[in-house]
Structure formats: C-alpha cells, structure tokens
XYZ file of N, CA and C in Angstrom:
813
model
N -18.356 73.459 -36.999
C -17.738 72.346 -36.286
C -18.266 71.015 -36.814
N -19.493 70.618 -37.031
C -20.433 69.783 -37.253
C -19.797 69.471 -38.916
N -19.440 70.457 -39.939
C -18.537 70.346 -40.868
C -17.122 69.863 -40.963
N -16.535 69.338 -40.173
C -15.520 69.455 -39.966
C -15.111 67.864 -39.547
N -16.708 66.819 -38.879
C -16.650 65.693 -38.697
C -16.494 64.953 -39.822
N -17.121 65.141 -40.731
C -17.274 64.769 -41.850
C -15.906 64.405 -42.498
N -14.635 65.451 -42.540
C -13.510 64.942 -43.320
C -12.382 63.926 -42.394
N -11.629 63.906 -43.071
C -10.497 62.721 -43.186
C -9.937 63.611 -41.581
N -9.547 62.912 -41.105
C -8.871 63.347 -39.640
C -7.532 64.241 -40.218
N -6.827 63.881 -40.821
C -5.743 64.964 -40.889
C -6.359 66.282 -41.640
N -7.264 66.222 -42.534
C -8.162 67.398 -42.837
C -8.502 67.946 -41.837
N -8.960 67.545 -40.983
C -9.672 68.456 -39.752
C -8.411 68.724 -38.854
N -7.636 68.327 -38.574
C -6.098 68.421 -37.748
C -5.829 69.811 -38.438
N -5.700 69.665 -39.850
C -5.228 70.922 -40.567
C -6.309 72.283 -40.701
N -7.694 72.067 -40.463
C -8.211 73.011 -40.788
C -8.418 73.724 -39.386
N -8.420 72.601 -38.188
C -8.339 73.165 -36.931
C -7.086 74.243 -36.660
N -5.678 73.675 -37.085
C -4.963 74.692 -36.829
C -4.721 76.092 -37.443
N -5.494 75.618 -38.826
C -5.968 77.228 -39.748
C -6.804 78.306 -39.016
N -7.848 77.365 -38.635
C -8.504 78.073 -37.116
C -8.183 79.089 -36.295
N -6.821 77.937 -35.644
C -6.405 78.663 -34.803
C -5.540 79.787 -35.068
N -4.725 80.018 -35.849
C -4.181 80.723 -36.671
C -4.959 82.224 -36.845
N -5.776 81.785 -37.592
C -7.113 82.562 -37.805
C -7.433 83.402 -36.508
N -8.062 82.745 -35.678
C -8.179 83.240 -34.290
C -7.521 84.224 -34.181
N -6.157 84.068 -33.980
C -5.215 84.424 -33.380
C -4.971 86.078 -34.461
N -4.913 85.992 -35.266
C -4.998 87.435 -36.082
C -6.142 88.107 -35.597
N -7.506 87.564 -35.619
C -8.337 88.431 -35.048
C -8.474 88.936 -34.193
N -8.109 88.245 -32.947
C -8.036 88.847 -31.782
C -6.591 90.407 -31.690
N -5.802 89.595 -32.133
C -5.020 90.352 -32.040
C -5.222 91.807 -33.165
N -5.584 91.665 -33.781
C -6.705 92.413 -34.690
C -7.698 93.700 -34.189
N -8.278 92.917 -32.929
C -9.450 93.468 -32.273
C -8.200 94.675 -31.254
N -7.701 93.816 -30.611
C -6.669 94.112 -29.603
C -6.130 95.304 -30.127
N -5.639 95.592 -31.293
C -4.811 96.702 -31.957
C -5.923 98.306 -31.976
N -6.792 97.478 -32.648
C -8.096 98.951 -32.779
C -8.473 99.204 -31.630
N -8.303 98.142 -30.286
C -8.816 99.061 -28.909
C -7.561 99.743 -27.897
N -6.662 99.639 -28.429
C -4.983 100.041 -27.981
C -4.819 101.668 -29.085
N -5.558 101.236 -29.934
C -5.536 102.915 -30.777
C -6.573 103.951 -30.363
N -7.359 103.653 -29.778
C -8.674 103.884 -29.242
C -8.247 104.670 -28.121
N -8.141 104.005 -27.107
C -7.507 103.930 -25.616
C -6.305 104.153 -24.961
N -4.956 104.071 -25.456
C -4.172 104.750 -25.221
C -3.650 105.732 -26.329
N -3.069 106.733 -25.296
C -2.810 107.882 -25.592
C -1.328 108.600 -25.351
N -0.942 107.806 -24.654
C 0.993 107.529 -24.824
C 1.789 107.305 -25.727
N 2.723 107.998 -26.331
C 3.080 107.352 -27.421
C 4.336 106.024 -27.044
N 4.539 106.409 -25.547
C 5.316 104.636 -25.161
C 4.129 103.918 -24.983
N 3.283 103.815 -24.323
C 2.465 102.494 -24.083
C 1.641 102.078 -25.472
N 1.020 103.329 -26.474
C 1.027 102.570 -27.686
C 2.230 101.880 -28.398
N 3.539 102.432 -28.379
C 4.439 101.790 -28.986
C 4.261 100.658 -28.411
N 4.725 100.195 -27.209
C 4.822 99.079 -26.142
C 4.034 97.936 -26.968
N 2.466 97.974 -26.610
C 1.350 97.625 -27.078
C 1.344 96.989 -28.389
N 1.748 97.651 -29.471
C 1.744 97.033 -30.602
C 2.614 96.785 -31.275
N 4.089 96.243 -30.637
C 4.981 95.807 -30.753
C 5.062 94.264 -30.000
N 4.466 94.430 -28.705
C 3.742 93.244 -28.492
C 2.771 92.654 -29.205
N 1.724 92.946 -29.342
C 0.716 92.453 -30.404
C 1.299 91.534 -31.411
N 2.389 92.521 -32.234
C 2.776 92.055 -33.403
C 3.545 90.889 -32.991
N 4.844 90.886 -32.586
C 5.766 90.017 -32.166
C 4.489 88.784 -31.327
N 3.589 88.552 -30.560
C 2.671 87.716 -30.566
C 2.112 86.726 -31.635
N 1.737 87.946 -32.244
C 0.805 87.045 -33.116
C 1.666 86.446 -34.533
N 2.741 86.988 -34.591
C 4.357 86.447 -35.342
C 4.323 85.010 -34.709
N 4.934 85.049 -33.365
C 5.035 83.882 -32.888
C 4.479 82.431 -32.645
N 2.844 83.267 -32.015
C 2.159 81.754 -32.257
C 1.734 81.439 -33.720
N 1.532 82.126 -34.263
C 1.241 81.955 -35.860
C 2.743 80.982 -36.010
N 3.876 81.338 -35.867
C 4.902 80.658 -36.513
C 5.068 78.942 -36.079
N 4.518 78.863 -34.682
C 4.677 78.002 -33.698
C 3.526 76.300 -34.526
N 2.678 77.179 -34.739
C 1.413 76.840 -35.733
C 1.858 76.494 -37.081
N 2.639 77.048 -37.714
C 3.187 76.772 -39.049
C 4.078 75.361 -38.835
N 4.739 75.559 -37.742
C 5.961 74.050 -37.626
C 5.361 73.120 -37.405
N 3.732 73.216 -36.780
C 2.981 71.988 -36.271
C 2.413 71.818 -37.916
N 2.010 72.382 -38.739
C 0.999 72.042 -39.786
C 2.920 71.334 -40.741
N 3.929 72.167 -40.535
C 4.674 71.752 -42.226
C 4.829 70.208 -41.421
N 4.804 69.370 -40.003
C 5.205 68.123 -40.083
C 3.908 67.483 -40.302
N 2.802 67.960 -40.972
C 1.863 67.301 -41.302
C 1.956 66.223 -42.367
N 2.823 66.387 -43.433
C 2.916 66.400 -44.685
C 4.234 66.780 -44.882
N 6.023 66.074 -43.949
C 7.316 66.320 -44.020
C 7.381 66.398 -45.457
N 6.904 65.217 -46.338
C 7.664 65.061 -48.128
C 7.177 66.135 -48.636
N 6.453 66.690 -48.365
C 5.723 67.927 -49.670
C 5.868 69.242 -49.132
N 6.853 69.480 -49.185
C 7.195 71.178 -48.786
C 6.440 72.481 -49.219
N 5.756 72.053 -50.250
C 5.245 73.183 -50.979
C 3.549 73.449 -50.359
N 3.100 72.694 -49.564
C 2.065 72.679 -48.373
C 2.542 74.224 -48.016
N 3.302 73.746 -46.922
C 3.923 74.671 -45.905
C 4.942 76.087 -46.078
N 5.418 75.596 -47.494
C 5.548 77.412 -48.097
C 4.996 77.849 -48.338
N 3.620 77.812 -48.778
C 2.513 78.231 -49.454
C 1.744 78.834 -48.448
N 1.581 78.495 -47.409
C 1.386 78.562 -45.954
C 2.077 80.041 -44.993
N 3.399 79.826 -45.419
C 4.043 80.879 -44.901
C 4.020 81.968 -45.974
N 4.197 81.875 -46.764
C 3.798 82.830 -47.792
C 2.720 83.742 -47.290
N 1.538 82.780 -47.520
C 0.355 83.903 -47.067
C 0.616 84.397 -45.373
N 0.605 83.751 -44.684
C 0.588 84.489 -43.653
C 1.611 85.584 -43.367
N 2.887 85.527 -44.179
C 3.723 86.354 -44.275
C 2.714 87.730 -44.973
N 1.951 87.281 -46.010
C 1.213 88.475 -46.421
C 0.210 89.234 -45.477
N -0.265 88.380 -44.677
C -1.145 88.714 -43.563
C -0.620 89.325 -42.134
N 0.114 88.755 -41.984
C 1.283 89.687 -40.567
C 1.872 90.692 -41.375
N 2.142 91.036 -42.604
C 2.811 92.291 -43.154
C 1.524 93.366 -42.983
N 0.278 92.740 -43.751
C -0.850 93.334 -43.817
C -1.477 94.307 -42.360
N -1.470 93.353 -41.382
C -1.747 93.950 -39.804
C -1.160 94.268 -38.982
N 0.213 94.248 -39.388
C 1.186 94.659 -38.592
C 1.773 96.021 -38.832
N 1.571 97.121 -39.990
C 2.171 97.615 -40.651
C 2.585 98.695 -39.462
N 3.784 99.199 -39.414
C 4.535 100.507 -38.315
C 5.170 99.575 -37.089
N 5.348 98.411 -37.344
C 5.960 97.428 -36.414
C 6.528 96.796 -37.037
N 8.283 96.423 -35.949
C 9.189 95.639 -36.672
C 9.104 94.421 -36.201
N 7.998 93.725 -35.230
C 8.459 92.309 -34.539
C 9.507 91.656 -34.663
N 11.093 92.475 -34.602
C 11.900 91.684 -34.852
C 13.201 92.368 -34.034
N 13.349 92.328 -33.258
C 14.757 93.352 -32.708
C 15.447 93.788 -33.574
N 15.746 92.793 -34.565
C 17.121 93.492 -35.326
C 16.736 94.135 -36.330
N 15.073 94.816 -36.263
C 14.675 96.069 -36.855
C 14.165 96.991 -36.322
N 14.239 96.487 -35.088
C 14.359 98.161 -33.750
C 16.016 98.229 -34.427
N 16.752 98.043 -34.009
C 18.059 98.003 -34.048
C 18.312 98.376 -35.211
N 18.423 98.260 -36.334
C 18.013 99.143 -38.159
C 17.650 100.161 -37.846
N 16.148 100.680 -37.623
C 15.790 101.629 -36.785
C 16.664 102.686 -36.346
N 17.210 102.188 -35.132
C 18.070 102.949 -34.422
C 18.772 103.561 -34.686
N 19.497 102.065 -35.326
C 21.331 102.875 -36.107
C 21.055 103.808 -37.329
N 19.959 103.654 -38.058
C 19.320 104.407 -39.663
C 19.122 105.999 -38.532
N 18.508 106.469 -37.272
C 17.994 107.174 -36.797
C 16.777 107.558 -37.018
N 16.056 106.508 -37.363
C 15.054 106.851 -37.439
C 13.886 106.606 -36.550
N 14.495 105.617 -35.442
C 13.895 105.750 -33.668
C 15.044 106.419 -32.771
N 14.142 106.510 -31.946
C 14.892 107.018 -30.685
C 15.524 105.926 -29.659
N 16.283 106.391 -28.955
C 16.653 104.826 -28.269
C 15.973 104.784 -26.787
N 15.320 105.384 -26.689
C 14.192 105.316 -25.710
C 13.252 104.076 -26.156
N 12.397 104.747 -27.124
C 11.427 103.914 -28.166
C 12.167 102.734 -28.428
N 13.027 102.759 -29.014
C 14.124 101.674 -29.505
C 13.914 100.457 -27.905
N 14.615 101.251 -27.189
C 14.766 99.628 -26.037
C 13.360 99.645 -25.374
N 11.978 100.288 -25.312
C 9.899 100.166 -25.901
C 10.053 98.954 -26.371
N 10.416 98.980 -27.255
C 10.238 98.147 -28.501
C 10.970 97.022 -27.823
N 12.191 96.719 -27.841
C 13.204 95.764 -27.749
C 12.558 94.526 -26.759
N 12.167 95.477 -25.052
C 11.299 95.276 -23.707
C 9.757 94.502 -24.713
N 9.097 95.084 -25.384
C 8.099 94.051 -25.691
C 7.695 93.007 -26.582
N 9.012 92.814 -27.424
C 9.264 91.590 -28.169
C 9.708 91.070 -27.029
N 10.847 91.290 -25.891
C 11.268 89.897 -25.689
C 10.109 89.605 -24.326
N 9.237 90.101 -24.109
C 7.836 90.105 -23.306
C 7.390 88.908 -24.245
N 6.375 89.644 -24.938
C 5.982 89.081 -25.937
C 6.168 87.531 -26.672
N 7.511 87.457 -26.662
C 8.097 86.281 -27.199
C 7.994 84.965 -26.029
N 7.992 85.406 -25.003
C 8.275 84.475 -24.058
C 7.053 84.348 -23.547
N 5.880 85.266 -23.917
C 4.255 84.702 -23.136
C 3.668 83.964 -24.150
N 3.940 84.821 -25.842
C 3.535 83.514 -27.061
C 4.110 82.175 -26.591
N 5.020 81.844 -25.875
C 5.684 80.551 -25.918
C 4.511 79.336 -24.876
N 4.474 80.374 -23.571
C 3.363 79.501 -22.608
C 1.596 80.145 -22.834
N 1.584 80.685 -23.626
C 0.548 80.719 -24.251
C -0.151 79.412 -25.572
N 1.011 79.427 -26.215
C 0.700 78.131 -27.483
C 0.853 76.731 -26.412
N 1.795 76.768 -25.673
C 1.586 76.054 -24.792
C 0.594 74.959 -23.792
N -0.558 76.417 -23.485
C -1.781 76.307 -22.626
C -2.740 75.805 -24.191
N -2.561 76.443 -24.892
C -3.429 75.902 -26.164
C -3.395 74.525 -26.791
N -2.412 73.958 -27.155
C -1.551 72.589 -27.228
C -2.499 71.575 -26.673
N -2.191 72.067 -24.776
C -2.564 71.189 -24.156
C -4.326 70.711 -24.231
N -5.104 71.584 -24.523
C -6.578 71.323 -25.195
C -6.707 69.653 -25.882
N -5.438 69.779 -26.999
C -5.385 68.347 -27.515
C -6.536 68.850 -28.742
N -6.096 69.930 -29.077
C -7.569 69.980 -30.361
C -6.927 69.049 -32.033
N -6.429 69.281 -31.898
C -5.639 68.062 -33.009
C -4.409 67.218 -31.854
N -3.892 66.170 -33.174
C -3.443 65.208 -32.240
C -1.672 65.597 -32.253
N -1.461 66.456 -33.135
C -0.338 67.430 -33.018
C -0.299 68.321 -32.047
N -0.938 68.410 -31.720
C -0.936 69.605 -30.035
C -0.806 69.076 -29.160
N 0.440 68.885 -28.377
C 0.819 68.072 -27.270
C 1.656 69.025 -26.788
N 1.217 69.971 -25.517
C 1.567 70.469 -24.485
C 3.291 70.534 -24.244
N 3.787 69.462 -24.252
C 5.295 69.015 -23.760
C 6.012 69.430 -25.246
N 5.348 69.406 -26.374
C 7.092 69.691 -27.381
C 7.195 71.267 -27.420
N 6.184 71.973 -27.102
C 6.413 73.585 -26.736
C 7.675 73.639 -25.643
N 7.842 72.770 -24.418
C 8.600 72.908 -23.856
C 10.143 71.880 -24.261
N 9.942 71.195 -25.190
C 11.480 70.498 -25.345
C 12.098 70.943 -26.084
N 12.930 70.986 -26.025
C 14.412 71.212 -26.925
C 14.566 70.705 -28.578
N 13.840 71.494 -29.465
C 13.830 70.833 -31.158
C 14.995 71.186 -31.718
N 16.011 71.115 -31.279
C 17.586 71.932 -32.260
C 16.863 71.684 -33.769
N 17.112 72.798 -34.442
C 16.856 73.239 -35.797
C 18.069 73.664 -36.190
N 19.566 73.221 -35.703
C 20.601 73.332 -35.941
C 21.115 72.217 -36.553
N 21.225 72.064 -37.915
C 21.612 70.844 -38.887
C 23.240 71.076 -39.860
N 23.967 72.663 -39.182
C 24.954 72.448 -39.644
C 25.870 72.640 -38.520
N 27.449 72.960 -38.689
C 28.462 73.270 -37.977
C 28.365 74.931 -37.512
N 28.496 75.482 -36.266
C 28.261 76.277 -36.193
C 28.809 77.699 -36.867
N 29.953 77.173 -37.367
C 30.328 78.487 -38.454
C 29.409 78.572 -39.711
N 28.718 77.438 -40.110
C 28.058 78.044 -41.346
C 26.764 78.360 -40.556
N 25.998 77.728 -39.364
C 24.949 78.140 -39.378
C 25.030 79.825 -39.139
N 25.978 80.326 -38.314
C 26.278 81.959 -38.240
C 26.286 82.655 -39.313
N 27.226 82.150 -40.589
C 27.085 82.666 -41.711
C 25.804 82.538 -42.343
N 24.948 82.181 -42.909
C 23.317 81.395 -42.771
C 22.577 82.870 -42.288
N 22.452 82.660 -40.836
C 21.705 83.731 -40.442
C 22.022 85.076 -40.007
N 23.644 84.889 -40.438
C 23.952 86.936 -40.852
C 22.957 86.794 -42.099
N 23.837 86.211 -43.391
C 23.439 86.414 -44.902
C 21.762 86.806 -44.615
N 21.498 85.749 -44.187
C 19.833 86.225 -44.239
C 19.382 87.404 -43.397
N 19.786 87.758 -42.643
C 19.340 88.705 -41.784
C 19.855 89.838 -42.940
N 21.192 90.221 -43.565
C 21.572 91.269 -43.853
C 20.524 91.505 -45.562
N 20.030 90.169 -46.139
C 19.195 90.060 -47.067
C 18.213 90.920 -46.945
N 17.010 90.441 -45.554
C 15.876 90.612 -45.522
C 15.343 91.896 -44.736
N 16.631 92.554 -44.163
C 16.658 93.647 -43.833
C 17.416 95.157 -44.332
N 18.042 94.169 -45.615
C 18.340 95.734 -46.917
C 17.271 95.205 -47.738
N 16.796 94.232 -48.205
C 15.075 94.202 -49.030
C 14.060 95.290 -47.987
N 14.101 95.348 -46.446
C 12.963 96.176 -46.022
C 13.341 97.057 -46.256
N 14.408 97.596 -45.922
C 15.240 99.432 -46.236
C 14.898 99.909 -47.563
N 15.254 98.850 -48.474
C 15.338 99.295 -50.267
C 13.526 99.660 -50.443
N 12.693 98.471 -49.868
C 11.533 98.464 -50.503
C 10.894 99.502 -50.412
N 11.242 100.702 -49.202
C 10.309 101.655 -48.683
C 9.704 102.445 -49.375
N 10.106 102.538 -51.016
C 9.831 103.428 -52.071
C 8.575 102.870 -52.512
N 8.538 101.585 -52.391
C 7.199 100.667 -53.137
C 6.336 100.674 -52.216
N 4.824 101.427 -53.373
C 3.915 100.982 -52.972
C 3.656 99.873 -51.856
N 2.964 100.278 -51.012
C 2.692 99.270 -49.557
C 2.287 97.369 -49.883
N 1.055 97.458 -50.558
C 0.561 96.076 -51.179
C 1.499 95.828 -51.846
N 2.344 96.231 -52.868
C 3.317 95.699 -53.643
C 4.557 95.394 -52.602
N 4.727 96.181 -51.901
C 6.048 95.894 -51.162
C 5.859 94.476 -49.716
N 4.789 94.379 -49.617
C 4.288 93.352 -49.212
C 4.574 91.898 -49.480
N 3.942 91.883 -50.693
C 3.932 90.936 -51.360
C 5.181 90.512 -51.638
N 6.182 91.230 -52.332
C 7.941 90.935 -52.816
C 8.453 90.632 -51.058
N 8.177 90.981 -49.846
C 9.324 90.192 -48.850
C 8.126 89.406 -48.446
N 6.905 88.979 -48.485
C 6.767 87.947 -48.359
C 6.828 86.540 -48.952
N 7.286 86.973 -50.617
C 8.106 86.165 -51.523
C 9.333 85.587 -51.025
N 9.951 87.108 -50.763
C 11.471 87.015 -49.854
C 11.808 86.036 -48.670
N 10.544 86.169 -47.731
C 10.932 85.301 -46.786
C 10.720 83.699 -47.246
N 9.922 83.522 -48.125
C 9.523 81.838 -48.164
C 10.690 81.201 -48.778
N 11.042 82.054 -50.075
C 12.455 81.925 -50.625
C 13.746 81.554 -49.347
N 13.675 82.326 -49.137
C 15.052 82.552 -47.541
C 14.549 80.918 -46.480
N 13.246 80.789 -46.107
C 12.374 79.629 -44.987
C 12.934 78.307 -46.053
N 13.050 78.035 -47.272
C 13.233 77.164 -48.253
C 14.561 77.206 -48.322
N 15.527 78.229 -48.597
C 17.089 78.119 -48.728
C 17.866 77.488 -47.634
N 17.131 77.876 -46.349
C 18.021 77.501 -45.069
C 17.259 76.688 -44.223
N 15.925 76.658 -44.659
C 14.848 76.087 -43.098
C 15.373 74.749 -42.843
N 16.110 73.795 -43.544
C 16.506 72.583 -43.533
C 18.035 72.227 -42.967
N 18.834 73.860 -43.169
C 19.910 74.008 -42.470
C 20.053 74.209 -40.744
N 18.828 75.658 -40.663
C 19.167 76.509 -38.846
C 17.777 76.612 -39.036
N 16.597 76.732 -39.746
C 15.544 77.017 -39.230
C 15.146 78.799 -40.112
N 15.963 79.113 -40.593
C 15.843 80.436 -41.503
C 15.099 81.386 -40.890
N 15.606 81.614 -39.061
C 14.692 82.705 -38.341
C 15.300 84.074 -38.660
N 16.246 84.690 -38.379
C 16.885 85.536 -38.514
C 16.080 86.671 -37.720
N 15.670 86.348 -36.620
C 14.814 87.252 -35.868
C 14.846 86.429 -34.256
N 15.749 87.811 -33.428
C 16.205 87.158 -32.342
C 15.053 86.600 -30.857
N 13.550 87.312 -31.326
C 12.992 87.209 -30.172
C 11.757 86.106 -30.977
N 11.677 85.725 -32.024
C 11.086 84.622 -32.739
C 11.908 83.289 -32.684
N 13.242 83.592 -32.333
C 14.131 82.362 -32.039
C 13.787 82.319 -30.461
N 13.911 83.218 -29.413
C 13.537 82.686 -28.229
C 12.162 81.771 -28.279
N 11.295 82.537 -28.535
C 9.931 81.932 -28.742
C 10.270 80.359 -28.873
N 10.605 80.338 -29.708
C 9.911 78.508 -30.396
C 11.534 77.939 -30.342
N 12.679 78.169 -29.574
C 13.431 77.450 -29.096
C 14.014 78.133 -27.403
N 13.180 78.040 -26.579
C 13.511 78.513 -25.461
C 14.210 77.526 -24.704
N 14.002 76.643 -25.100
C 14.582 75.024 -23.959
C 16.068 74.984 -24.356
N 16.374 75.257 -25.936
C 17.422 75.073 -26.474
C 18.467 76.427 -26.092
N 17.931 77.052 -25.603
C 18.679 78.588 -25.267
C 18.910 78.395 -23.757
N 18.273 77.333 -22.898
C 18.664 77.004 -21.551
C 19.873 75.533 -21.584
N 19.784 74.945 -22.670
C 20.755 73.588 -22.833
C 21.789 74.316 -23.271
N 21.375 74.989 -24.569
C 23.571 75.415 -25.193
C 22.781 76.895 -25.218
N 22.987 77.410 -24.485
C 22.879 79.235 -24.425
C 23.798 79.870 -25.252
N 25.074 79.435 -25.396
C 26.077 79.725 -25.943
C 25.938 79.913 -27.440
N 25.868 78.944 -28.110
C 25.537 78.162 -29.711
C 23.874 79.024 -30.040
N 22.784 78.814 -29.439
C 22.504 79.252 -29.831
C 22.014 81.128 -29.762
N 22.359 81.598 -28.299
C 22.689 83.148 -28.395
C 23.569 83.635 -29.938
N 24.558 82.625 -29.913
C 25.374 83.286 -31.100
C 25.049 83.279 -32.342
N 24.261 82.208 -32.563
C 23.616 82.346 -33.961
C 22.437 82.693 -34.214
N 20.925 82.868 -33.213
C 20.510 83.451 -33.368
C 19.600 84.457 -33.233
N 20.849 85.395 -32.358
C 21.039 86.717 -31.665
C 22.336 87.167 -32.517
N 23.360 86.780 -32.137
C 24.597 87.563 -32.345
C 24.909 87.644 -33.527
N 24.725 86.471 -34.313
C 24.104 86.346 -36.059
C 23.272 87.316 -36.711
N 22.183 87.553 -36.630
C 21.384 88.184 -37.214
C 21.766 89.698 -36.965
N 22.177 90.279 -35.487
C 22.840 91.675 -35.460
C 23.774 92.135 -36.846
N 24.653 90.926 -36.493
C 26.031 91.137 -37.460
C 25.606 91.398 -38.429
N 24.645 90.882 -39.057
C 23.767 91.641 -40.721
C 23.276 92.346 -40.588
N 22.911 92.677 -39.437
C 21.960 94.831 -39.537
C 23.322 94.990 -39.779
N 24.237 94.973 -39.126
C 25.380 96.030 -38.630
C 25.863 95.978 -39.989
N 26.322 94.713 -40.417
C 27.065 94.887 -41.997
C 26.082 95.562 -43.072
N 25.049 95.339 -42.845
C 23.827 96.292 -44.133
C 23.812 97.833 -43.498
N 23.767 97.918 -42.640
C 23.760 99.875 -42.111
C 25.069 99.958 -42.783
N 26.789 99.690 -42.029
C 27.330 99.903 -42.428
C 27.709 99.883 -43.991
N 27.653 99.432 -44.559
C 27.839 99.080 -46.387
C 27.253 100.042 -46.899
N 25.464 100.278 -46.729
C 24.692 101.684 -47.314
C 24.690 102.692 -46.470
N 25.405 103.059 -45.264
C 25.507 104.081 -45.074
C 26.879 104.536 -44.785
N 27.939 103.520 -44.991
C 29.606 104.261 -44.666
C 29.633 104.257 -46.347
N 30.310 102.726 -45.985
C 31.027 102.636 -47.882
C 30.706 102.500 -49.064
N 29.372 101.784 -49.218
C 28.455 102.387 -50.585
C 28.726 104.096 -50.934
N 28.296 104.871 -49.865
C 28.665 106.587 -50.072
C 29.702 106.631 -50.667
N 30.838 106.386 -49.925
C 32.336 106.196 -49.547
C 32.960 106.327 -51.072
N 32.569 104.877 -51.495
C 32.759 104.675 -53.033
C 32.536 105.517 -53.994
N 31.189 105.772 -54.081
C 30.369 106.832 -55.070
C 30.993 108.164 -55.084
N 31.663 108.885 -53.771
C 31.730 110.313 -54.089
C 33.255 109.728 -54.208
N 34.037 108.749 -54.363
C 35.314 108.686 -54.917
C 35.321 108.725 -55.665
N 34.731 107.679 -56.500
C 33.981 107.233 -57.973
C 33.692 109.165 -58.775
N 33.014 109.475 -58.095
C 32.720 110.878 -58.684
C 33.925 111.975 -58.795
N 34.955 112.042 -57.629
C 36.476 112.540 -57.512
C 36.896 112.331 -58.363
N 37.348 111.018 -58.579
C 38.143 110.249 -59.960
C 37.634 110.933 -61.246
N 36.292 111.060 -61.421
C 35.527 111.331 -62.757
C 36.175 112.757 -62.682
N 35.822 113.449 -61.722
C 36.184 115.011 -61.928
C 37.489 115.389 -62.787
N 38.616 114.413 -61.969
C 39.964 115.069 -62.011
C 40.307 114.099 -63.250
C-alpha cells in the first residue's frame, strides 16, 4: 500500500483496480476448491460453480469498463487487459459456460441435461444480478476516484447503432464465438485458451464501439440492468434474443445442413 503512494494518481487508480480484479479471482478461486471439497451433489456443485464463474466474469468485466475509460484514446490499454483476463477466467473456470447461450449449446448439442441445463441457467441469472450490487457495495468505498457507487446503478446504453444492425452484431458474434468453442474442443486446453481469448478481444474491438460486443445474456444483465428496466424491449432483444439466434443458427448449420450437404455431396459422387 505504502508503494502505491508514491506513483502518479491515475497509476494507483489503475493498479488499485488490478487489485481488485485480482482479489476477486482469488477468492473466487478459494471458493471453487472448498465447493469441490464439500459438496457432494452433482446439482449444488453444478449450481455453485456456475455461479462462481458467471461472478467473477462479471465483476471482473464491470472492472474492465472502469479501467478502458481511464485512457478513452488508447484502446490497446484495455484490449490487452481483456485479453489476459480472458486467459485467466478461461484458465479457472474450465467445465463452466458463464454464459446461457452455452448452457443452451449444451443442451441442444445433448450434451447436458435440461435439468442441469435450467442449474445452470438459475445461477447465472443469480449470479449476474448479485455481481451487479456487489461491485456496487465496492464502488461505493471510493478506492479510486472511478468508483462511484451510482453509475453501477444508471443506465450506460452501449447501444450506438439502429437496432437491426445491433441484432445482427450480436447474433454474428454469438454464432462466431460459440462455433470457435464447439470447433476448438479438439485443441489442446492451454492452446485452445489462448485462440478464443484472441477471439474475444478481436470480436470486444470489432463491435465494442457499436453494442458493447457482449454476446452473453446474463453478462448483459449484469452491467446494464437499469437499461433492461428503461427499454426492456430493445434491449431483451438484442441482448438475449440476439445472441440465442446464433446458438440456434450454429447448432442448426453443423448439425442439420452442414450433414445435409455432405452426404448429398457424397450421393451425387456415387451415382
């Protein structure tokens, strides 16, 4: 701490929220190895560390929007930023989708149950909504001068286009970053890591300036909850009803008509 007087105030603004950041993996860290320990359910472990994850997704992300307006002109701060922590939530999260619309992949692939499936569904949107008055209660501390209690609760629209492209936006990306998880499953774990956490900074850079490049429906409640009580409408549809529409179009494509094609493709060859 006593280190920390010493630099330039936005240095310490920034290293405080690395901190917290920091924190926040460990605990949740700690939290995971005593939930493997201790329960013995395979719903309340599911439960458990589907929360965890979707948590520590959230305030981590909540944390990222406070550090990229540190430094608006220089973007490459704050990708660099998400990058790694993208490597680090892949890293501690691994057997969790913190994202509904990969329970929902999941599901439709069959490779959960829909028991487990709506486990899962129940503690992201838990989850999502206690990260929210959780970063909240933290804020209000005032540990940097970016932590102000009240913009957790206002309304930031991260909606900068017309709502037909922002829908198109966060299908495309959703149907992207969830046939990159399907495809990658062959690769090595650390390697497969690393390529969608490439993936996502790429995707946070293509659109973050358009809708916010969430494509994850209970990470959009999180860090726009005010905006889901003003236009519920606008944004349920883009991003909830958006991001579905790209599981649904990526299941369907590799598992109807990609096939579909190929054993025609192979008919044709025969005859």
């Amino acid at each position: 701490m006593l280190a920390l007087l010493g630099l330039k105030p936005e240095v310490q603004d920034t290293c405080t929220s690395l901190g917290l950041m920091l924190s926040v993996v460990l605990f949740m860290g700690l939290a995971r190895v005593i939930a493997r320990q201790r329960l013995h359910s395979p719903k309340a472990h599911a439960f458990v560390l589907e929360f965890l994850a979707t948590f520590q997704l959230c305030c981590c992300t909540h944390e990222l929007l406070v550090l990229s307006e540190q430094d608006p002109a220089n973007p490459t701060w704050p990708l660099t930023l998400i990058y790694f922590f993208s490597l680090v939530h892949g890293l501690t999260s691994v057997g969790t989708a913190s994202n509904p619309c990969g329970v929902m992949m999941q599901m439709m692939l069959g490779g959960m149950s829909p028991e487990l499936g709506a486990i899962g569904l129940l503690a992201q949107l838990i989850s999502a909504l206690c990260s929210r008055y959780c970063i909240g209660a933290l804020w209000s501390l005032r540990l940097t001068k970016y932590h102000v209690s009240e913009r957790s609760f206002a309304c930031r629209n991260p909606i900068h286009v017309d709502l037909p492209k922002a829908v198109v936006i966060e299908t495309i990306f959703s149907f992207i970053f969830h046939s990159a998880l399907l495809h990658f499953q062959e690769i090595r774990t650390k390697l497969r890591i690393h390529l969608l956490a490439a993936l996502i900074t790429f995707l946070v850079y293509a659109g973050g300036s358009l809708t916010g490049a969430v494509f994850n429906p209970a990470l959009a409640l999180s860090l726009h909850f005010k905006c889901f009580d003003e236009a519920f409408s606008q944004f349920f549809i883009v991003y909830c009803l958006a991001p579905s529409l790209g599981i649904l179009f990526m299941v369907l494509m590799f598992s109807l008509f990609l096939p579909r094609l190929y054993n025609n493709h192979i008919i044709n060859k025969k005859e």
